[in-house]
XYZ file of C-alpha atoms in Angstrom:
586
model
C 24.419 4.141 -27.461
C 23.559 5.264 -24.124
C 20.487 7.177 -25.350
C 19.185 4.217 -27.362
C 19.778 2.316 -23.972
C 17.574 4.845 -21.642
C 15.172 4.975 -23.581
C 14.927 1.077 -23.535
C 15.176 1.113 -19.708
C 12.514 4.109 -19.921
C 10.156 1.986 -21.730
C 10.786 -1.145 -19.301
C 9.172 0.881 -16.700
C 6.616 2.162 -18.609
C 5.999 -1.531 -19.145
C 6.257 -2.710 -15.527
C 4.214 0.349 -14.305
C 1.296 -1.132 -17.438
C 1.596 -4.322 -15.411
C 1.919 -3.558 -11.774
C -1.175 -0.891 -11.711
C -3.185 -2.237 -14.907
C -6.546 -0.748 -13.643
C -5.275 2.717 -13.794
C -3.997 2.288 -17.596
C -7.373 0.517 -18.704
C -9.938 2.652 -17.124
C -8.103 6.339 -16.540
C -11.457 7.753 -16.943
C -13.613 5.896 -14.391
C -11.377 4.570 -11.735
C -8.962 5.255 -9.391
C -7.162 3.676 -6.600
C -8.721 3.479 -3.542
C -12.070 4.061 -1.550
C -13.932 7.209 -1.076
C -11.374 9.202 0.584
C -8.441 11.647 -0.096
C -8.443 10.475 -3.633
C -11.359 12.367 -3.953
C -10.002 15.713 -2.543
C -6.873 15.178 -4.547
C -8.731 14.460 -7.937
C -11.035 18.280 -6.547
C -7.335 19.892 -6.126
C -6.665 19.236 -9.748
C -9.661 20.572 -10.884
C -9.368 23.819 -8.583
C -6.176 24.432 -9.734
C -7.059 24.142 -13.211
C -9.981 26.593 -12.682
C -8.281 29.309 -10.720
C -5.576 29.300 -13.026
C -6.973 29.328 -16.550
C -10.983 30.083 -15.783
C -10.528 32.445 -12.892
C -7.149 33.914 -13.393
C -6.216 34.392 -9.703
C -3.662 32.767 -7.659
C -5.354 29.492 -6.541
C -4.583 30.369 -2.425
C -8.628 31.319 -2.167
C -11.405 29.842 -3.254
C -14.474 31.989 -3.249
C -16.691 28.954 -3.846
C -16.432 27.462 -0.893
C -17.564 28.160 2.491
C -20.023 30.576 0.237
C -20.134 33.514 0.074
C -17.452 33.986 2.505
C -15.134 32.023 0.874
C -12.144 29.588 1.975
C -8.035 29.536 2.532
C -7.183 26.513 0.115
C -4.026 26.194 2.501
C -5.685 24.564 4.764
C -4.960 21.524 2.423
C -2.180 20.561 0.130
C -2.277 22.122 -2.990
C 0.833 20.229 -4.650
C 1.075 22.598 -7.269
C 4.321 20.572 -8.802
C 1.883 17.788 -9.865
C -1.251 19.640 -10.349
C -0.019 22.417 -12.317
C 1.735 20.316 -14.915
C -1.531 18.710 -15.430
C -3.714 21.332 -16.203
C -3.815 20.860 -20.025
C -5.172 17.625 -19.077
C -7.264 18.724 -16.532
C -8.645 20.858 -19.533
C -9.051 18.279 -22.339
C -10.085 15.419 -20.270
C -10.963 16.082 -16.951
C -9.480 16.100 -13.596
C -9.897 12.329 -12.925
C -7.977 11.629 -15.735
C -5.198 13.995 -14.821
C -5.116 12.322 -11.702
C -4.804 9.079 -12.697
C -2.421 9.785 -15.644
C -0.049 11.737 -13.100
C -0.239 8.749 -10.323
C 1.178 6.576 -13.477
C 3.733 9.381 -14.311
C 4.635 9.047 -10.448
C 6.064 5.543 -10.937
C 8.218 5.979 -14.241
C 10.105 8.999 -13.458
C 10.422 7.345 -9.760
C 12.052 4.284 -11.352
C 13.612 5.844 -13.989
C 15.106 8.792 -12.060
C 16.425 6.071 -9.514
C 17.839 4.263 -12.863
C 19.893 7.094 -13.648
C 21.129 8.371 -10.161
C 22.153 4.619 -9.170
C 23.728 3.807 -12.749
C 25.807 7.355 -12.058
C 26.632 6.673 -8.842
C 27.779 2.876 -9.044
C 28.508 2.845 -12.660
C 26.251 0.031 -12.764
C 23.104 0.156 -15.378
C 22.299 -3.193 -13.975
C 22.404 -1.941 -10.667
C 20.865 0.968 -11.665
C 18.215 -0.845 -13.706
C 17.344 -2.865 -10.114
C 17.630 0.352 -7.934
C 14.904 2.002 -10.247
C 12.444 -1.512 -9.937
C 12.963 -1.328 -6.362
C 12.597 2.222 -5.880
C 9.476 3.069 -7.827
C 7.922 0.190 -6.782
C 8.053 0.371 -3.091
C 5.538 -0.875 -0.449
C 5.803 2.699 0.810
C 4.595 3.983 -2.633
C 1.599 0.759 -2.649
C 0.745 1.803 0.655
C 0.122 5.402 -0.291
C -1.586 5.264 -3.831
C -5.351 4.425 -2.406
C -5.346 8.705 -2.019
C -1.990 10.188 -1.239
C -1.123 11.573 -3.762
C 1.474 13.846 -2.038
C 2.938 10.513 -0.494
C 3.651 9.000 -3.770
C 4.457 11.777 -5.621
C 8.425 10.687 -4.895
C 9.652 11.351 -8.608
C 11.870 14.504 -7.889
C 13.531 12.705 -5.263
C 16.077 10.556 -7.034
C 16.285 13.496 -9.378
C 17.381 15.861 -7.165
C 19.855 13.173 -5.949
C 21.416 12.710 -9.291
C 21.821 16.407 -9.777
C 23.512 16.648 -6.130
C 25.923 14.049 -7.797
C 26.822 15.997 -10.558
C 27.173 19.220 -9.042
C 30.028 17.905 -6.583
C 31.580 16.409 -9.499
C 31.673 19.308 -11.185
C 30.904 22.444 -9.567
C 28.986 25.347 -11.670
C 26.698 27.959 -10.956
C 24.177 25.809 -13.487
C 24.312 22.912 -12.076
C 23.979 24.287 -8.499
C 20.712 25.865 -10.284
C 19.746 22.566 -10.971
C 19.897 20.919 -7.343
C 17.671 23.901 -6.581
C 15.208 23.270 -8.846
C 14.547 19.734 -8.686
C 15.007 20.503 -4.883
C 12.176 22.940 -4.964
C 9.717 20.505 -7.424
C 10.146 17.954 -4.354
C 8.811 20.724 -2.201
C 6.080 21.496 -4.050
C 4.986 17.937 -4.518
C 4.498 17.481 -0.841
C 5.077 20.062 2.438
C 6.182 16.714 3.885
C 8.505 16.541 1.463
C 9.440 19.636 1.665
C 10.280 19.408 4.988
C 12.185 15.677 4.743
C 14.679 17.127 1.764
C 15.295 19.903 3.768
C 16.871 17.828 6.336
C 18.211 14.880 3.823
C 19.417 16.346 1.047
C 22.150 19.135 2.679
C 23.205 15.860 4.556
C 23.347 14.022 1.383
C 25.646 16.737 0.197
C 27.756 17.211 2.780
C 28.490 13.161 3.251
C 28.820 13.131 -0.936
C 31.258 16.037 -1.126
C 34.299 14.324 1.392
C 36.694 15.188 1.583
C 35.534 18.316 2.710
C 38.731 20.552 1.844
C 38.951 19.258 -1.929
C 35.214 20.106 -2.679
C 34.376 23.392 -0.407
C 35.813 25.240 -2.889
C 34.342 28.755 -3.648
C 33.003 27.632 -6.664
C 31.294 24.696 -4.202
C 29.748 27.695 -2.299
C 28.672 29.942 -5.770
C 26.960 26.656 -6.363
C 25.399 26.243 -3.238
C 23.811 29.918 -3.816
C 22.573 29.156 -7.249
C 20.541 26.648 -5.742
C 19.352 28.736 -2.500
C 18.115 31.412 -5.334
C 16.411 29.140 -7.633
C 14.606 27.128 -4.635
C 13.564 30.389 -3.212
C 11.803 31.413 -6.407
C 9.851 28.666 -6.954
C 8.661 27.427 -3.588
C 8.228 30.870 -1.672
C 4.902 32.202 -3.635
C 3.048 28.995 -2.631
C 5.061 29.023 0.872
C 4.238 31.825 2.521
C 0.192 32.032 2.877
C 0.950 28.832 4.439
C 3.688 30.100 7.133
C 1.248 33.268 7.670
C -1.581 30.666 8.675
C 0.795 28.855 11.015
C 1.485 32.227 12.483
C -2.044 33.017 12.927
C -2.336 29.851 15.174
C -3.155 27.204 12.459
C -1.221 23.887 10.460
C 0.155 23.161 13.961
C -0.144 19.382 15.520
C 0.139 17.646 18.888
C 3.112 15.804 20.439
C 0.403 12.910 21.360
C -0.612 13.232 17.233
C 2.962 12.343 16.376
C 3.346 9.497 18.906
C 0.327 7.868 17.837
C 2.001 7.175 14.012
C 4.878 5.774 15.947
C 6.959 2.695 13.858
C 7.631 -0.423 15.675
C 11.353 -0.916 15.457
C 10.860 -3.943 13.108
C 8.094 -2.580 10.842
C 10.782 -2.179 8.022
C 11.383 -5.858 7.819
C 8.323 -6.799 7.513
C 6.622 -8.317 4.104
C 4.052 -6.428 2.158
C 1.161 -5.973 3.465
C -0.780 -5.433 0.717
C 0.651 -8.836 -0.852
C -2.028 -11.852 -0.865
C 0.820 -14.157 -0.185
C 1.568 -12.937 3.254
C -2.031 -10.819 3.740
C -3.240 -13.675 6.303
C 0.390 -13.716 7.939
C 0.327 -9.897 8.519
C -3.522 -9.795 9.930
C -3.012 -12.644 12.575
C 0.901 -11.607 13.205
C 0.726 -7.939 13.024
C -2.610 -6.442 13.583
C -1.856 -2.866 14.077
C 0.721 -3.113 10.553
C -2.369 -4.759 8.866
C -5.318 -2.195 9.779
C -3.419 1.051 9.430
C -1.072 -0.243 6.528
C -1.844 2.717 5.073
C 0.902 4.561 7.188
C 3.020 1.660 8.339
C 3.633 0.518 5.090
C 7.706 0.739 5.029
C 8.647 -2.552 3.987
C 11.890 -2.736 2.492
C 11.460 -5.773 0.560
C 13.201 -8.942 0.996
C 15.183 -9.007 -2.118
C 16.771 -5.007 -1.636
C 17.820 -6.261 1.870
C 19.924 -9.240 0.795
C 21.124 -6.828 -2.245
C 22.019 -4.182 0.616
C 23.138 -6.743 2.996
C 25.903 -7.779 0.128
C 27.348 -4.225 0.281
C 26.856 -4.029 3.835
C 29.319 -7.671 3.994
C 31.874 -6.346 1.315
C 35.556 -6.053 1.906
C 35.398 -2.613 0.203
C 32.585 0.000 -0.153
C 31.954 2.228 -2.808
C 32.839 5.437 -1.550
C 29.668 7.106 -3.425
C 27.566 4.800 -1.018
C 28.483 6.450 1.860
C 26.576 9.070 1.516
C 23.514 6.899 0.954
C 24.142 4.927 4.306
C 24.100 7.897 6.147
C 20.720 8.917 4.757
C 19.636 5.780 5.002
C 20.547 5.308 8.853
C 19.357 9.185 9.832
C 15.837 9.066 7.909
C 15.129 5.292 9.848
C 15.904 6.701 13.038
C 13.260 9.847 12.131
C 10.303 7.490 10.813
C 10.497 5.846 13.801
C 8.848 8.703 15.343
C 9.492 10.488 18.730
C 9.700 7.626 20.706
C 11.007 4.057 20.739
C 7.854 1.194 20.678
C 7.928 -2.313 19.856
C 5.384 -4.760 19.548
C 2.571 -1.665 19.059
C 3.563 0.131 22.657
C 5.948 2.520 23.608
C 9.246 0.799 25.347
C 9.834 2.545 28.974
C 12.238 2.218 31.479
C 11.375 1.645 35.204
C 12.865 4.535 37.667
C 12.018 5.694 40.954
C 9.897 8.409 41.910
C 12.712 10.692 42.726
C 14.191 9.845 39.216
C 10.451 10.265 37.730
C 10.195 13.435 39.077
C 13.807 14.394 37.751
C 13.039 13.887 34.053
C 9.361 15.361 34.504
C 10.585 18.824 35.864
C 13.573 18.610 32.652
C 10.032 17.737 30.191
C 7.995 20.099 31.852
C 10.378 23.242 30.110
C 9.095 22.667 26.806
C 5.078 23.120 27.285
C 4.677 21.218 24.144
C 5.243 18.180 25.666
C 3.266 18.389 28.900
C 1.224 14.900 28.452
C 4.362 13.162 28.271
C 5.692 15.218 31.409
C 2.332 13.713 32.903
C 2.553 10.168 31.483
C 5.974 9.823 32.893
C 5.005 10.765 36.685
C 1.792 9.204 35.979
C 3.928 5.480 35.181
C 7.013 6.040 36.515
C 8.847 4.996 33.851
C 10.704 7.145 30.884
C 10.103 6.261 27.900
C 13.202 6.138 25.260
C 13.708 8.988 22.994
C 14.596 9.282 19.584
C 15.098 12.493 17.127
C 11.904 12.754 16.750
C 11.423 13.979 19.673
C 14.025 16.774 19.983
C 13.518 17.373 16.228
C 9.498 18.511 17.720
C 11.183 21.041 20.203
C 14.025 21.955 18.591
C 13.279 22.179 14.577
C 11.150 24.941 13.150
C 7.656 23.917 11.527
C 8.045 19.923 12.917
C 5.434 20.549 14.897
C 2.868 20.465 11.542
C 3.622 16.742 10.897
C 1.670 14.258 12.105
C 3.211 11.009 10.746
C 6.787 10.527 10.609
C 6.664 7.174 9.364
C 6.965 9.150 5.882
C 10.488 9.716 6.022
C 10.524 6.342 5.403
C 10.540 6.746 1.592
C 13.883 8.214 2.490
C 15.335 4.876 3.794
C 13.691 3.065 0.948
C 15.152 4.795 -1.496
C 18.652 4.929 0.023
C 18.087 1.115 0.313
C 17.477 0.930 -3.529
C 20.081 3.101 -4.129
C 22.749 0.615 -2.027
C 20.899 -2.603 -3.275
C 22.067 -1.026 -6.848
C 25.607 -1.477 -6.022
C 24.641 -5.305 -4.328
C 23.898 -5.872 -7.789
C 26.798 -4.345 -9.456
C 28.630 -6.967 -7.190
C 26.422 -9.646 -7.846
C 26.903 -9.492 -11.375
C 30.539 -8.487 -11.180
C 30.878 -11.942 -9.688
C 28.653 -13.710 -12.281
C 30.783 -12.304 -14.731
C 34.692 -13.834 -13.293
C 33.651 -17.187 -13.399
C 34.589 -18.461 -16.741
C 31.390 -20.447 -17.289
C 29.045 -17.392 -17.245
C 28.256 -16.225 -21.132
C 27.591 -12.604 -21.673
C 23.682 -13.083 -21.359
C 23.962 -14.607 -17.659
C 23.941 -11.210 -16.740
C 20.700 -9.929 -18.412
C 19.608 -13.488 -16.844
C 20.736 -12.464 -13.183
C 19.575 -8.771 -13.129
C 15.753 -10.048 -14.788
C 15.615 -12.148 -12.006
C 16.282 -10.097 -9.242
C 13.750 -7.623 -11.049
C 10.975 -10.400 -11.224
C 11.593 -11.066 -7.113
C 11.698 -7.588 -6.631
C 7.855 -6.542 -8.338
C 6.929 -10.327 -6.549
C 7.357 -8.827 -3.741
C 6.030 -5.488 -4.001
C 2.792 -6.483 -6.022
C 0.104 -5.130 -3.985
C -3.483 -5.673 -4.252
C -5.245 -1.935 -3.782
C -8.949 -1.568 -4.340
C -10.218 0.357 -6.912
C -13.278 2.696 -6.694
C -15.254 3.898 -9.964
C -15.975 7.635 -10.594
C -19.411 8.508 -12.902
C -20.890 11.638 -11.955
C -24.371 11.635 -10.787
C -27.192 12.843 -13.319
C -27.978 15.485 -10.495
C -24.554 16.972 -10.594
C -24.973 16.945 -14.457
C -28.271 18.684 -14.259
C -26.954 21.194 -11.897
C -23.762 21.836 -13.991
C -26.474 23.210 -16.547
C -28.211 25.190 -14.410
C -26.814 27.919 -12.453
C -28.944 29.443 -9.250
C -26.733 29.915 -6.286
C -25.228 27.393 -3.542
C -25.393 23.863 -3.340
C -25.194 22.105 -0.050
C -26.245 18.226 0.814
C -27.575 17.623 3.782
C -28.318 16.110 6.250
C -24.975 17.024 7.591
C -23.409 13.635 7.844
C -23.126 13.888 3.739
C -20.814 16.947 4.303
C -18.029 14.852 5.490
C -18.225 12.591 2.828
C -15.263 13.110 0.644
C -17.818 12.207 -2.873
C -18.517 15.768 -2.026
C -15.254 16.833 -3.606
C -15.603 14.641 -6.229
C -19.249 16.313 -6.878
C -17.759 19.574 -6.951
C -16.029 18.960 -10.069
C -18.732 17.798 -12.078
C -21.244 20.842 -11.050
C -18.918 23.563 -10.341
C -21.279 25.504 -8.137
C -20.441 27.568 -5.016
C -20.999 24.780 -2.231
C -22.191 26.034 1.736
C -18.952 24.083 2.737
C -15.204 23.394 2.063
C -12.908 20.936 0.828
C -13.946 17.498 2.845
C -9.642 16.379 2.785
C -8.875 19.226 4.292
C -5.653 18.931 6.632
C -6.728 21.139 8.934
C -10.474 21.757 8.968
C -11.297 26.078 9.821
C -13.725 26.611 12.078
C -16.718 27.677 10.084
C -16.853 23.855 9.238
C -17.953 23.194 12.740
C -20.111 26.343 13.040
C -22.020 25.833 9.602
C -22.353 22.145 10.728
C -24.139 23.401 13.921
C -26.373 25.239 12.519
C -27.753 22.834 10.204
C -27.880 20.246 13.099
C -31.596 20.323 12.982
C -32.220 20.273 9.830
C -34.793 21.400 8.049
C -35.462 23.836 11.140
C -36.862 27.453 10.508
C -33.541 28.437 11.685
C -31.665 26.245 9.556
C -33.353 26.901 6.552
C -32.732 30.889 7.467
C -29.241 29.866 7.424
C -29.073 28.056 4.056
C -30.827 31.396 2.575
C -28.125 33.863 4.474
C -25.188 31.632 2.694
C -27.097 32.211 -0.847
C -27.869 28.275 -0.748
C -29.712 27.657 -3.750
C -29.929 23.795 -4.347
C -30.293 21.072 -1.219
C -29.838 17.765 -2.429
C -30.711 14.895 -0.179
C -30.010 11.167 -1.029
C -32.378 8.877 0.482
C -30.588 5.552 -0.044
C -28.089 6.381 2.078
C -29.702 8.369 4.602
C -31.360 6.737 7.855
C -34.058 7.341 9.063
C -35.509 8.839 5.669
C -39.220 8.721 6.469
C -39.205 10.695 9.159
C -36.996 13.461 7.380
C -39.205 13.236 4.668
C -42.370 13.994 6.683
C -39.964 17.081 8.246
C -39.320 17.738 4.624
C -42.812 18.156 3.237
C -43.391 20.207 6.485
C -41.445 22.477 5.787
C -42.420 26.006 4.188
C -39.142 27.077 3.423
C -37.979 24.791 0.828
C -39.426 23.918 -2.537
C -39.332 20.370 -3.916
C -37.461 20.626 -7.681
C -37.233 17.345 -8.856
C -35.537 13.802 -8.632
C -32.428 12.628 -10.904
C -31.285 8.771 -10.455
C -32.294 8.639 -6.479
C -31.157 12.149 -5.141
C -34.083 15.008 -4.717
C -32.985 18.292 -5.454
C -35.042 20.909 -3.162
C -34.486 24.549 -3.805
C -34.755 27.066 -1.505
C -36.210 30.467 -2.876
């Protein structure tokens, strides 16, 4: 029954996810993936959204705590509301690390298992489909990702959407149109990256699925097409527009030198796992740029999808369904390359003369966004190749707020899955001709190519352990205005968010992953420069700072503060909890 069989294939990657990310499933409680970084402000956006929600009541685009008393635009970061708000009865019960945890997990199974049943629809394979969903939700790109972006993996709508794409061309209805706009719309509100990247894919997903053009354009194809402009609308526009009216007050807005610096190496798709131990030494002395910032240049496709896809790719005939898929697959490589072509970790140029130079600087020069490569290319004489990155920066409305391009790539692994699905469906097609094969050589076959497959992809990411600090406890029970730590090196630390959640106080500054830091960061940092100065200490008290807490472990230079400290008139020694003094200031 094909119920009783999903919900098998459902549990498999339950299963697999047990096994490929075991510390998550053991310790949900105290540890997370990665180091002290955006995992932190993720695991704080959880929380916030839990407390504006249910404690507060408000819309969660300000948060009065922060920045206190003046307050702070939570759009300067992500809010992902599609995977935070889901979360907040377990944000509630068991806290926001837990929710965190529980929906990076989540992340994985519906990844595979939406995969499973786009790929088994599309091929009318569940062995390929089975495959596609083992590749798919267990991607490099994904490995890469988990140490704290949770907006990166957060790649479960995307087969989803997909699937209902499928299903609305094959048969056209004003609910199912619906549908492609909802699951369209929880992709956007799992990442603005996201949001951006299905924006582009996903009409040219459509348009390549629905050929021949004629047959499908129907007006019922264009009712459809409505439905799912009006249901995408309502969801995503009440969290989208404080962010385009901060973009049109000057913010959320990056360089054309940001962009090129996330630039892909032609080959970095072909490359093994970085993150595997078996080729960890290979990558370091081979690769060195792949292996330090793997974080964003992990786009391997895996070895065993690109013989799969290579088997398509070699075939007499083509599914017609895959077309679609290729097309994606092509466009979204040539994106995450990024604006320009590089190889070997610089950008590839082509000589030209002076008169020539001078040519294609005047034609850059129109478009003052990219005046440093108008410079670079009279500066070297040489042009460097462009790709649609690069026009897509000039050209494409709100491109100019991403930074890393690279992430399109979960596009092109996905699309690879999704063709590697119907390598499979040949593969075992084959197996099954041959009069020697029994009917469980092609369980046999498909295991296999699942066991190469997680091989492959198994990733060793560190693990960091949460426990809150007995001086956030104490201070959760105490209420008495601000809480700031200082000196003002810890205000960059991104524990800070994590500390947040425990004591819930008003804090003297913002969210530390903040995409785009707002300017009182820099002034409040400036005046506390000098710390504890008369002046600094009259600033604490005009930003109702009630609690400092300094920790003198992992502060240089300590004895010399502390002398500073003891000096000073204006603050009021409290008490120590487990290493960290808590000063007041009355």
């Amino acid at each position: 029954m094909p119920l009783v069989r999903d919900g098998a294939v459902l549990a498999l990657y339950c299963a697999l996810t047990a096994i490929m990310v075991t510390p998550l499933v053991l310790h949900p409680v105290s540890l997370t993936a990665g180091w002290e970084g955006d995992n932190l402000f993720c695991i704080r956006q959880f929380w916030w959204m839990k407390r504006a929600i249910v404690d507060l009541r408000q819309l969660p685009f300000f948060d009065p705590s922060s920045y206190f008393p003046i307050g702070h635009n939570v759009v300067n970061g992500e809010l992902f509301p599609a995977t935070t708000i889901p979360a907040i009865p377990i944000t509630a019960l068991w806290g926001p690390v837990v929710a965190y945890n529980v929906t990076l997990l989540f992340t994985f199974v519906m990844t595979g298992f939406g995969t499973y049943i786009w790929v088994s629809r599309l091929t009318g394979s569940t062995e390929g489909g089975i495959v596609a969903g083992v590749i798919a939700a267990f991607l490099p790109y994904r490995f890469a990702h988990l140490p704290g972006h949770l907006h990166m993996v957060s790649t479960h709508w995307i087969p989803w959407s997909l699937y209902a794409v499928d299903r609305f061309v094959e048969g056209k209805s004003l609910a199912r149109g619906a549908a492609v706009g909802v699951t369209f719309a929880l992709v956007a509100l799992s990442s603005w990256y996201y949001a951006y990247a299905i924006g582009l894919m996903l009409p040219l997903y459509a348009v390549a699925r629905s050929r021949p053009w004629r047959e499908h354009w129907t007006m019922a194809w264009w009712r459809g097409v409505l439905a799912a402009g009006a249901a995408a609308a309502v969801m995503i526009l009440p969290f989208l527009v404080p962010y385009l009216r901060l973009r049109a007050a000057g913010g959320l807005t990056r360089t054309f030198d940001q962009m090129e610096t996330w630039s892909l190496n032609l080959y970095d798709f072909f490359l093994p796992n970085r993150l595997n131990p078996f080729w960890a030494d290979f990558m370091l002395q081979r690769f060195p740029q792949e292996a330090e910032s793997w974080v964003e240049r992990g786009v391997s496709l895996g070895y065993t999808a690109m013989a799969l896809t290579a088997v398509v790719i070699l075939a007499r005939r083509r599914p017609r369904a895959l077309q679609a898929a290729i097309a994606v697959a092509i466009v979204s490589f040539l994106i995450s390359l990024g604006p320009t072509l590089h190889s070997d970790d610089r950008q590839i140029v082509v000589p030209v003369s002076a008169s020539m130079a001078a040519l294609v600087a005047k034609g850059v020069g129109v478009f003052p966004s990219l005046a440093q490569l108008q410079a670079q290319v009279l500066a070297e004489r040489a042009v460097p190749i462009p790709l649609p990155a690069m026009f897509m920066f000039v050209f494409v409305p709100l491109t100019s707020g991403m930074r890393v391009m690279a992430r399109f790539g979960v596009w092109t692994g996905l699309m690879t899955a999704a063709i590697a699905g119907a390598g499979t469906q040949m593969v075992v097609a084959e197996v099954r001709r041959h009069s020697w094969s029994h009917r469980w050589v092609p369980a046999v076959v498909v295991s296999a190519l699942c066991v190469l497959v997680l091989a492959e992809s198994r990733s060793d990411v560190p693990a960091i352990r949460l426990e809150p600090r007995a001086a956030d406890v104490w201070l959760a029970q105490h209420p008495g205005g601000a809480v700031v730590e200082l000196p003002v090196e810890q205000i960059f630390r991104s524990a800070q968010d994590y500390y947040k959640t425990v004591h819930g106080h008003p804090t003297a500054f913002g969210p530390v992953g903040d995409g785009f830091m707002p300017a009182i960061l820099w002034e409040r940092r400036s005046a506390l420069v000098d710390f504890p100065s008369d002046a600094s200490i009259a600033a604490l008290r005009e930003w109702k700072v009630g609690y400092v807490l300094l920790t003198p472990a992992v502060i240089p230079g300590w004895d010399a503060l502390k002398a500073k400290l003891d000096a000073a008139p204006g603050l009021l020694f409290d008490r120590e909890l487990s290493g960290v003094l808590i000063y007041r200031v009355p």
